C-alpha cells in the first residue's frame, strides 16, 4: 500500500514538475511571439497583369503568381475539399485540434521506431500562424510557438477570415499561390468552374505539390485525390453518388504555362515594364497586383512586326547569303546541335534544318526528324550569292555555297520551303494617335529573341531630312510664308576651323530660287541651310527642344539637316504635334493603372470632361472634352507644314505613298553616306514612323533612301491600319486664307499645275516680286540655273525674282 502511495506521489510530482516546466517554457516564449495583429494588414503578393486596348492579356509580372479572391467568391466545394483534407474540425476547435494531436502522437511512436518521417497535426489556423508569422523549422520550440500563436489568432480573427488567408496564401505547385491561380495553372479555368474531383486534387497538394505532380507522380496524385474525395464524403460535404462519380473522373490537367501568349508584343511589353519599374519600383511592380490597361492594338502590332520584318528580310536577302547558322562538328549529332542552336522563339515559322545532302539545284534537309527538299528555285536563288568586299558575288549552283552538316533556317510556304537568315540590318516602327499620344504599335527590331535592344526608344540616330519640317516650322512662325523664295544653289560656309563646308543636295543638282514648299517637298539641303541661317540657329535649336526631339542641340548649321541624334519615338511624337494642330502630345503606352482594389492610380488622358459622367440623359447635348494642353506650335503653322508635307507625298520624295489613296502628309529622311533611312507619315488619325539602319552605323548602299526603304514599310502597315476607316481630310484652322499660286515661284497663278496655298491673316503671295533668301551666299563659280523649266514658267520666274534668270 505504501509503495502504491509513494508511486502516486512520485507520478503526481512528475506531472506537477512537467506542468511547471511547460508553464515556464510557455511564459518564456510568450514574450518572443510575433505580433499576430500583422495579419490584419496583410497584403498578399499579387500578380500585376498587362492588357491590350481590346482587353486581351499581354504579360504578367510577379514574384508569386497569385490571384486573390474573397472567401465568398471561392465555391463551397473548393472550401470543403481543403477542410476535409487539412482540418475537418476547423470550425469547432480553438486553433489547435487536441484529438488530431493525440492521434499524431500515437502514430509517431511507431514511425519513430521504424525510422519513418514523423507526421504533424497542424490545423489550418496553425498553418496560417506558421506561413505568415513564423518559419518552417522542424523544432519543438517552433511547434510550440505555432500552437500558442494559433490559439491567439483564433480568438482575434473569425474562422472565415483565417480560411480566406489560408486559401489565398497556400503554395500549390507549378508556381501557383492560392486556389484561384492554381485552378488556372492546373486546369486552365476559373475556381468557380472546378469539379469536385478537380477541387479535391488541389486540396491534395498542400502536403507536398511535387509528391503529387499530375504527370511525374500520376498514380500517387490520383490516389491522394481519391482519398480527399473519400474524406469529403465521410465528413458530409458531398453525397455518396457525387463521390463515386468524382473518383471515376480522369485527372486531366493543362500544365501549359497559362501566362499570356499574345504574339509579337515583346518590345512594347518590355518598354511598359521599364516604365512601371521606374515609377513604382520592383516591390510595386512584382507584388502590388496592378491591372494595367495599355494602348496597344494587338492586330496592328502584329501588322507592324510583319511589315518591318518583310522589309528587313528583303533588304538582307538582296545583299546575299552570309553562311549557315551553325555547323555540325566532328561526331556531333543533330540532336546535340539543336540544343546549342536555339531557334528564334518569336519567329516560329522559321525552323532550324540540317543539310544532309547537296545537289546542284536542291538541298536535302532534316527538320524534326523529317526529310524535306529545298529547291534552289527563283525564290531561293538569293542564297547562291554572297557579299564580298562590298560586292555581291553569285554562284551557278549549290556546291560552292552549302555543305552537308550546315544548320540553316527554312520556312514552309505554299510554294515549298524557303531558305531564311536573320538579317543583320535592323529597324523600328512606331505608330501613335496624334490626338491622345497613345502608342498603338511598336516594333523595336526584327526579333526580340535575337536582340532585346529597342531601336524605337533606345537607338539615338541622326534623323537626316526628317528633321527639316521643324526648321520650316520655325521659319513660318517667324514671318515667312510657304511662298517665300530661298536660293537653291551651291554655297560655301567657313566652319571656323579653317575649312569650308559645302552642303549639297542629294541629287547633286540645284534648282535656283524656289519656294519653301518646293524646298520641303524635294528635300533640298542647300535651301534648308540658307533658311536656318536666315531664321537663326538659336531659333532652330529652340524648336528642336520645344518639340522634344533633343535635350541639347548644338547651334551649328549642319544640325539643320538632322545631324543631331534622336530616337524614332521622339520623332514620331514631334510629328504628332503637327498632326494634332500644334497641341502638345506626350506619348503614352499606358491608358490606366488600377490597384488591387480597383482604384485608378494612373490615367494617361488628363483632358477634362465635367459632363461625361452624368447619371442620366435629359436630352442635353453631347459632352465636350476640354483640351487644356499647351500649344507647341501655332495651329496655322501646323496646317501649313501639313499642307507642304502632303506635297511631299503628292509630288516629292515620297510619291510612292500616294498608293494609299487618302490624305497623307509625310517626310523622308536619309543621312550622309546612306547610314540611316527614315519615313514619318500621318493622317489626321494616325502618325507612323519607320527607321532602318545597322546597329553599328554603316553604309546601307548607294541609292538607298527613306523613300525607297522606309516608305514601303509605312505603306504595308497603313494599308491595314486604314482598312475600314472613313476618309478624313486635314481641316485648316479658322481664319486662314487660300490663294492659287504657281508652286515654284509662289506668284498668283490660275494656270496648269497651280495649287491652293494656305496663308495666315495679313500674308499672301507676292503680287510682283519677292526677295530671295540666301542670294548673298551664292557660290560664284557654279551655275544654279534650273534645268528643264518650260519658257512660260521661266518668264514668271524672271518677273518674280527681279531678273535672276
PDB file of N, CA and C in Angstrom, residues 537-600:
ATOM      1  N   UNK A 537      20.098  79.871 -86.017  1.00  0.00           N
ATOM      2  CA  UNK A 537      20.205  78.528 -85.460  1.00  0.00           C
ATOM      3  C   UNK A 537      19.752  78.474 -84.011  1.00  0.00           C
ATOM      4  N   UNK A 538      19.803  79.614 -83.308  1.00  0.00           N
ATOM      5  CA  UNK A 538      19.302  79.605 -81.940  1.00  0.00           C
ATOM      6  C   UNK A 538      17.795  79.322 -81.927  1.00  0.00           C
ATOM      7  N   UNK A 539      17.083  79.833 -82.933  1.00  0.00           N
ATOM      8  CA  UNK A 539      15.642  79.563 -83.037  1.00  0.00           C
ATOM      9  C   UNK A 539      15.410  78.105 -83.414  1.00  0.00           C
ATOM     10  N   UNK A 540      16.190  77.581 -84.351  1.00  0.00           N
ATOM     11  CA  UNK A 540      16.056  76.173 -84.755  1.00  0.00           C
ATOM     12  C   UNK A 540      16.319  75.248 -83.576  1.00  0.00           C
ATOM     13  N   UNK A 541      17.356  75.582 -82.797  1.00  0.00           N
ATOM     14  CA  UNK A 541      17.674  74.789 -81.604  1.00  0.00           C
ATOM     15  C   UNK A 541      16.499  74.792 -80.639  1.00  0.00           C
ATOM     16  N   UNK A 542      15.890  75.967 -80.449  1.00  0.00           N
ATOM     17  CA  UNK A 542      14.745  76.083 -79.549  1.00  0.00           C
ATOM     18  C   UNK A 542      13.594  75.210 -80.015  1.00  0.00           C
ATOM     19  N   UNK A 543      13.366  75.169 -81.323  1.00  0.00           N
ATOM     20  CA  UNK A 543      12.275  74.334 -81.846  1.00  0.00           C
ATOM     21  C   UNK A 543      12.581  72.851 -81.678  1.00  0.00           C
ATOM     22  N   UNK A 544      13.839  72.475 -81.844  1.00  0.00           N
ATOM     23  CA  UNK A 544      14.204  71.081 -81.618  1.00  0.00           C
ATOM     24  C   UNK A 544      13.925  70.639 -80.205  1.00  0.00           C
ATOM     25  N   UNK A 545      14.188  71.530 -79.227  1.00  0.00           N
ATOM     26  CA  UNK A 545      13.910  71.217 -77.823  1.00  0.00           C
ATOM     27  C   UNK A 545      12.416  71.297 -77.540  1.00  0.00           C
ATOM     28  N   UNK A 546      11.754  72.305 -78.120  1.00  0.00           N
ATOM     29  CA  UNK A 546      10.335  72.516 -77.856  1.00  0.00           C
ATOM     30  C   UNK A 546       9.507  71.304 -78.276  1.00  0.00           C
ATOM     31  N   UNK A 547       9.886  70.688 -79.380  1.00  0.00           N
ATOM     32  CA  UNK A 547       9.160  69.521 -79.867  1.00  0.00           C
ATOM     33  C   UNK A 547       9.604  68.223 -79.191  1.00  0.00           C
ATOM     34  N   UNK A 548      10.571  68.310 -78.289  1.00  0.00           N
ATOM     35  CA  UNK A 548      11.025  67.120 -77.581  1.00  0.00           C
ATOM     36  C   UNK A 548      11.960  66.250 -78.376  1.00  0.00           C
ATOM     37  N   UNK A 549      12.474  66.769 -79.502  1.00  0.00           N
ATOM     38  CA  UNK A 549      13.374  65.963 -80.326  1.00  0.00           C
ATOM     39  C   UNK A 549      14.753  65.828 -79.686  1.00  0.00           C
ATOM     40  N   UNK A 550      15.203  66.881 -79.056  1.00  0.00           N
ATOM     41  CA  UNK A 550      16.547  66.901 -78.482  1.00  0.00           C
ATOM     42  C   UNK A 550      16.506  67.491 -77.080  1.00  0.00           C
ATOM     43  N   UNK A 551      17.386  66.991 -76.241  1.00  0.00           N
ATOM     44  CA  UNK A 551      17.605  67.635 -74.948  1.00  0.00           C
ATOM     45  C   UNK A 551      18.599  68.777 -75.107  1.00  0.00           C
ATOM     46  N   UNK A 552      19.621  68.534 -75.894  1.00  0.00           N
ATOM     47  CA  UNK A 552      20.617  69.555 -76.208  1.00  0.00           C
ATOM     48  C   UNK A 552      20.948  69.447 -77.690  1.00  0.00           C
ATOM     49  N   UNK A 553      20.947  70.574 -78.378  1.00  0.00           N
ATOM     50  CA  UNK A 553      21.305  70.608 -79.797  1.00  0.00           C
ATOM     51  C   UNK A 553      22.274  71.760 -80.000  1.00  0.00           C
ATOM     52  N   UNK A 554      23.423  71.460 -80.577  1.00  0.00           N
ATOM     53  CA  UNK A 554      24.420  72.498 -80.803  1.00  0.00           C
ATOM     54  C   UNK A 554      23.954  73.438 -81.913  1.00  0.00           C
ATOM     55  N   UNK A 555      24.165  74.745 -81.758  1.00  0.00           N
ATOM     56  CA  UNK A 555      23.648  75.720 -82.735  1.00  0.00           C
ATOM     57  C   UNK A 555      24.526  75.845 -83.971  1.00  0.00           C
ATOM     58  N   UNK A 556      24.810  74.711 -84.602  1.00  0.00           N
ATOM     59  CA  UNK A 556      25.630  74.714 -85.812  1.00  0.00           C
ATOM     60  C   UNK A 556      24.737  74.413 -87.007  1.00  0.00           C
ATOM     61  N   UNK A 557      25.027  75.026 -88.133  1.00  0.00           N
ATOM     62  CA  UNK A 557      24.168  74.887 -89.310  1.00  0.00           C
ATOM     63  C   UNK A 557      23.976  73.428 -89.764  1.00  0.00           C
ATOM     64  N   UNK A 558      24.982  72.543 -89.680  1.00  0.00           N
ATOM     65  CA  UNK A 558      24.724  71.152 -90.095  1.00  0.00           C
ATOM     66  C   UNK A 558      23.581  70.489 -89.324  1.00  0.00           C
ATOM     67  N   UNK A 559      23.318  70.999 -88.111  1.00  0.00           N
ATOM     68  CA  UNK A 559      22.219  70.424 -87.335  1.00  0.00           C
ATOM     69  C   UNK A 559      20.873  70.665 -88.004  1.00  0.00           C
ATOM     70  N   UNK A 560      20.779  71.673 -88.854  1.00  0.00           N
ATOM     71  CA  UNK A 560      19.521  71.933 -89.558  1.00  0.00           C
ATOM     72  C   UNK A 560      19.198  70.824 -90.549  1.00  0.00           C
ATOM     73  N   UNK A 561      20.196  70.040 -90.925  1.00  0.00           N
ATOM     74  CA  UNK A 561      19.988  68.909 -91.842  1.00  0.00           C
ATOM     75  C   UNK A 561      19.826  67.597 -91.081  1.00  0.00           C
ATOM     76  N   UNK A 562      19.567  67.681 -89.770  1.00  0.00           N
ATOM     77  CA  UNK A 562      19.325  66.472 -88.993  1.00  0.00           C
ATOM     78  C   UNK A 562      20.581  65.762 -88.568  1.00  0.00           C
ATOM     79  N   UNK A 563      21.653  66.514 -88.291  1.00  0.00           N
ATOM     80  CA  UNK A 563      22.898  65.885 -87.867  1.00  0.00           C
ATOM     81  C   UNK A 563      22.917  65.559 -86.383  1.00  0.00           C
ATOM     82  N   UNK A 564      21.954  66.105 -85.606  1.00  0.00           N
ATOM     83  CA  UNK A 564      21.846  65.713 -84.202  1.00  0.00           C
ATOM     84  C   UNK A 564      21.280  64.305 -84.090  1.00  0.00           C
ATOM     85  N   UNK A 565      21.237  63.779 -82.891  1.00  0.00           N
ATOM     86  CA  UNK A 565      20.759  62.409 -82.693  1.00  0.00           C
ATOM     87  C   UNK A 565      19.495  62.398 -81.847  1.00  0.00           C
ATOM     88  N   UNK A 566      18.535  61.616 -82.272  1.00  0.00           N
ATOM     89  CA  UNK A 566      17.279  61.475 -81.536  1.00  0.00           C
ATOM     90  C   UNK A 566      16.763  60.060 -81.751  1.00  0.00           C
ATOM     91  N   UNK A 567      15.607  59.744 -81.165  1.00  0.00           N
ATOM     92  CA  UNK A 567      15.026  58.407 -81.312  1.00  0.00           C
ATOM     93  C   UNK A 567      13.789  58.466 -82.190  1.00  0.00           C
ATOM     94  N   UNK A 568      13.400  57.329 -82.688  1.00  0.00           N
ATOM     95  CA  UNK A 568      12.193  57.258 -83.508  1.00  0.00           C
ATOM     96  C   UNK A 568      10.969  57.655 -82.700  1.00  0.00           C
ATOM     97  N   UNK A 569      10.890  57.243 -81.442  1.00  0.00           N
ATOM     98  CA  UNK A 569       9.751  57.613 -80.605  1.00  0.00           C
ATOM     99  C   UNK A 569       9.645  59.129 -80.473  1.00  0.00           C
ATOM    100  N   UNK A 570      10.753  59.798 -80.259  1.00  0.00           N
ATOM    101  CA  UNK A 570      10.742  61.254 -80.152  1.00  0.00           C
ATOM    102  C   UNK A 570      10.321  61.900 -81.465  1.00  0.00           C
ATOM    103  N   UNK A 571      10.804  61.353 -82.562  1.00  0.00           N
ATOM    104  CA  UNK A 571      10.482  61.930 -83.863  1.00  0.00           C
ATOM    105  C   UNK A 571       8.996  61.788 -84.167  1.00  0.00           C
ATOM    106  N   UNK A 572       8.437  60.612 -83.909  1.00  0.00           N
ATOM    107  CA  UNK A 572       7.005  60.397 -84.144  1.00  0.00           C
ATOM    108  C   UNK A 572       6.180  61.299 -83.230  1.00  0.00           C
ATOM    109  N   UNK A 573       6.621  61.480 -81.998  1.00  0.00           N
ATOM    110  CA  UNK A 573       5.902  62.372 -81.079  1.00  0.00           C
ATOM    111  C   UNK A 573       5.912  63.803 -81.596  1.00  0.00           C
ATOM    112  N   UNK A 574       7.062  64.231 -82.143  1.00  0.00           N
ATOM    113  CA  UNK A 574       7.159  65.593 -82.670  1.00  0.00           C
ATOM    114  C   UNK A 574       6.244  65.786 -83.871  1.00  0.00           C
ATOM    115  N   UNK A 575       6.201  64.807 -84.759  1.00  0.00           N
ATOM    116  CA  UNK A 575       5.281  64.891 -85.904  1.00  0.00           C
ATOM    117  C   UNK A 575       3.829  64.870 -85.432  1.00  0.00           C
ATOM    118  N   UNK A 576       3.574  64.187 -84.332  1.00  0.00           N
ATOM    119  CA  UNK A 576       2.208  64.129 -83.800  1.00  0.00           C
ATOM    120  C   UNK A 576       1.732  65.508 -83.368  1.00  0.00           C
ATOM    121  N   UNK A 577       2.655  66.340 -82.889  1.00  0.00           N
ATOM    122  CA  UNK A 577       2.288  67.710 -82.523  1.00  0.00           C
ATOM    123  C   UNK A 577       1.767  68.452 -83.750  1.00  0.00           C
ATOM    124  N   UNK A 578       2.451  68.289 -84.874  1.00  0.00           N
ATOM    125  CA  UNK A 578       1.998  68.936 -86.114  1.00  0.00           C
ATOM    126  C   UNK A 578       0.641  68.370 -86.530  1.00  0.00           C
ATOM    127  N   UNK A 579       0.517  67.045 -86.490  1.00  0.00           N
ATOM    128  CA  UNK A 579      -0.743  66.409 -86.877  1.00  0.00           C
ATOM    129  C   UNK A 579      -1.885  66.783 -85.944  1.00  0.00           C
ATOM    130  N   UNK A 580      -1.552  67.126 -84.705  1.00  0.00           N
ATOM    131  CA  UNK A 580      -2.563  67.491 -83.702  1.00  0.00           C
ATOM    132  C   UNK A 580      -2.841  68.988 -83.685  1.00  0.00           C
ATOM    133  N   UNK A 581      -2.513  69.675 -84.751  1.00  0.00           N
ATOM    134  CA  UNK A 581      -2.807  71.097 -84.835  1.00  0.00           C
ATOM    135  C   UNK A 581      -1.940  71.961 -83.962  1.00  0.00           C
ATOM    136  N   UNK A 582      -0.767  71.468 -83.582  1.00  0.00           N
ATOM    137  CA  UNK A 582       0.157  72.254 -82.783  1.00  0.00           C
ATOM    138  C   UNK A 582       0.099  71.998 -81.293  1.00  0.00           C
ATOM    139  N   UNK A 583      -0.902  71.248 -80.833  1.00  0.00           N
ATOM    140  CA  UNK A 583      -1.002  70.967 -79.391  1.00  0.00           C
ATOM    141  C   UNK A 583       0.054  69.961 -78.959  1.00  0.00           C
ATOM    142  N   UNK A 584       0.466  70.111 -77.718  1.00  0.00           N
ATOM    143  CA  UNK A 584       1.460  69.217 -77.130  1.00  0.00           C
ATOM    144  C   UNK A 584       0.946  67.781 -77.118  1.00  0.00           C
ATOM    145  N   UNK A 585       1.818  66.843 -77.444  1.00  0.00           N
ATOM    146  CA  UNK A 585       1.478  65.423 -77.433  1.00  0.00           C
ATOM    147  C   UNK A 585       2.529  64.696 -76.615  1.00  0.00           C
ATOM    148  N   UNK A 586       2.095  63.992 -75.595  1.00  0.00           N
ATOM    149  CA  UNK A 586       3.006  63.181 -74.777  1.00  0.00           C
ATOM    150  C   UNK A 586       2.740  61.707 -75.083  1.00  0.00           C
ATOM    151  N   UNK A 587       3.723  61.010 -75.642  1.00  0.00           N
ATOM    152  CA  UNK A 587       3.475  59.604 -75.972  1.00  0.00           C
ATOM    153  C   UNK A 587       3.191  58.783 -74.727  1.00  0.00           C
ATOM    154  N   UNK A 588       2.260  57.859 -74.845  1.00  0.00           N
ATOM    155  CA  UNK A 588       1.919  57.006 -73.711  1.00  0.00           C
ATOM    156  C   UNK A 588       1.621  55.601 -74.204  1.00  0.00           C
ATOM    157  N   UNK A 589       2.089  54.630 -73.441  1.00  0.00           N
ATOM    158  CA  UNK A 589       1.792  53.231 -73.735  1.00  0.00           C
ATOM    159  C   UNK A 589       0.840  52.642 -72.697  1.00  0.00           C
ATOM    160  N   UNK A 590       0.425  53.466 -71.733  1.00  0.00           N
ATOM    161  CA  UNK A 590      -0.477  53.005 -70.676  1.00  0.00           C
ATOM    162  C   UNK A 590      -1.673  53.939 -70.611  1.00  0.00           C
ATOM    163  N   UNK A 591      -2.860  53.376 -70.702  1.00  0.00           N
ATOM    164  CA  UNK A 591      -4.077  54.166 -70.549  1.00  0.00           C
ATOM    165  C   UNK A 591      -4.439  54.356 -69.083  1.00  0.00           C
ATOM    166  N   UNK A 592      -4.368  53.254 -68.326  1.00  0.00           N
ATOM    167  CA  UNK A 592      -4.836  53.323 -66.944  1.00  0.00           C
ATOM    168  C   UNK A 592      -4.166  52.234 -66.119  1.00  0.00           C
ATOM    169  N   UNK A 593      -3.909  52.556 -64.849  1.00  0.00           N
ATOM    170  CA  UNK A 593      -3.416  51.566 -63.896  1.00  0.00           C
ATOM    171  C   UNK A 593      -4.366  51.553 -62.707  1.00  0.00           C
ATOM    172  N   UNK A 594      -4.817  50.355 -62.329  1.00  0.00           N
ATOM    173  CA  UNK A 594      -5.666  50.196 -61.149  1.00  0.00           C
ATOM    174  C   UNK A 594      -4.939  49.338 -60.132  1.00  0.00           C
ATOM    175  N   UNK A 595      -5.126  49.672 -58.850  1.00  0.00           N
ATOM    176  CA  UNK A 595      -4.502  48.865 -57.810  1.00  0.00           C
ATOM    177  C   UNK A 595      -5.352  47.626 -57.540  1.00  0.00           C
ATOM    178  N   UNK A 596      -4.965  46.849 -56.542  1.00  0.00           N
ATOM    179  CA  UNK A 596      -5.637  45.572 -56.277  1.00  0.00           C
ATOM    180  C   UNK A 596      -7.094  45.746 -55.891  1.00  0.00           C
ATOM    181  N   UNK A 597      -7.462  46.920 -55.422  1.00  0.00           N
ATOM    182  CA  UNK A 597      -8.854  47.154 -55.034  1.00  0.00           C
ATOM    183  C   UNK A 597      -9.671  47.773 -56.160  1.00  0.00           C
ATOM    184  N   UNK A 598      -9.051  47.991 -57.324  1.00  0.00           N
ATOM    185  CA  UNK A 598      -9.763  48.559 -58.451  1.00  0.00           C
ATOM    186  C   UNK A 598      -9.708  50.062 -58.533  1.00  0.00           C
ATOM    187  N   UNK A 599      -8.999  50.712 -57.622  1.00  0.00           N
ATOM    188  CA  UNK A 599      -8.902  52.172 -57.618  1.00  0.00           C
ATOM    189  C   UNK A 599      -7.894  52.615 -58.674  1.00  0.00           C
ATOM    190  N   UNK A 600      -8.285  53.588 -59.501  1.00  0.00           N
ATOM    191  CA  UNK A 600      -7.400  54.104 -60.537  1.00  0.00           C
ATOM    192  C   UNK A 600      -6.316  54.964 -59.913  1.00  0.00           C
TER     193      UNK A 600
END
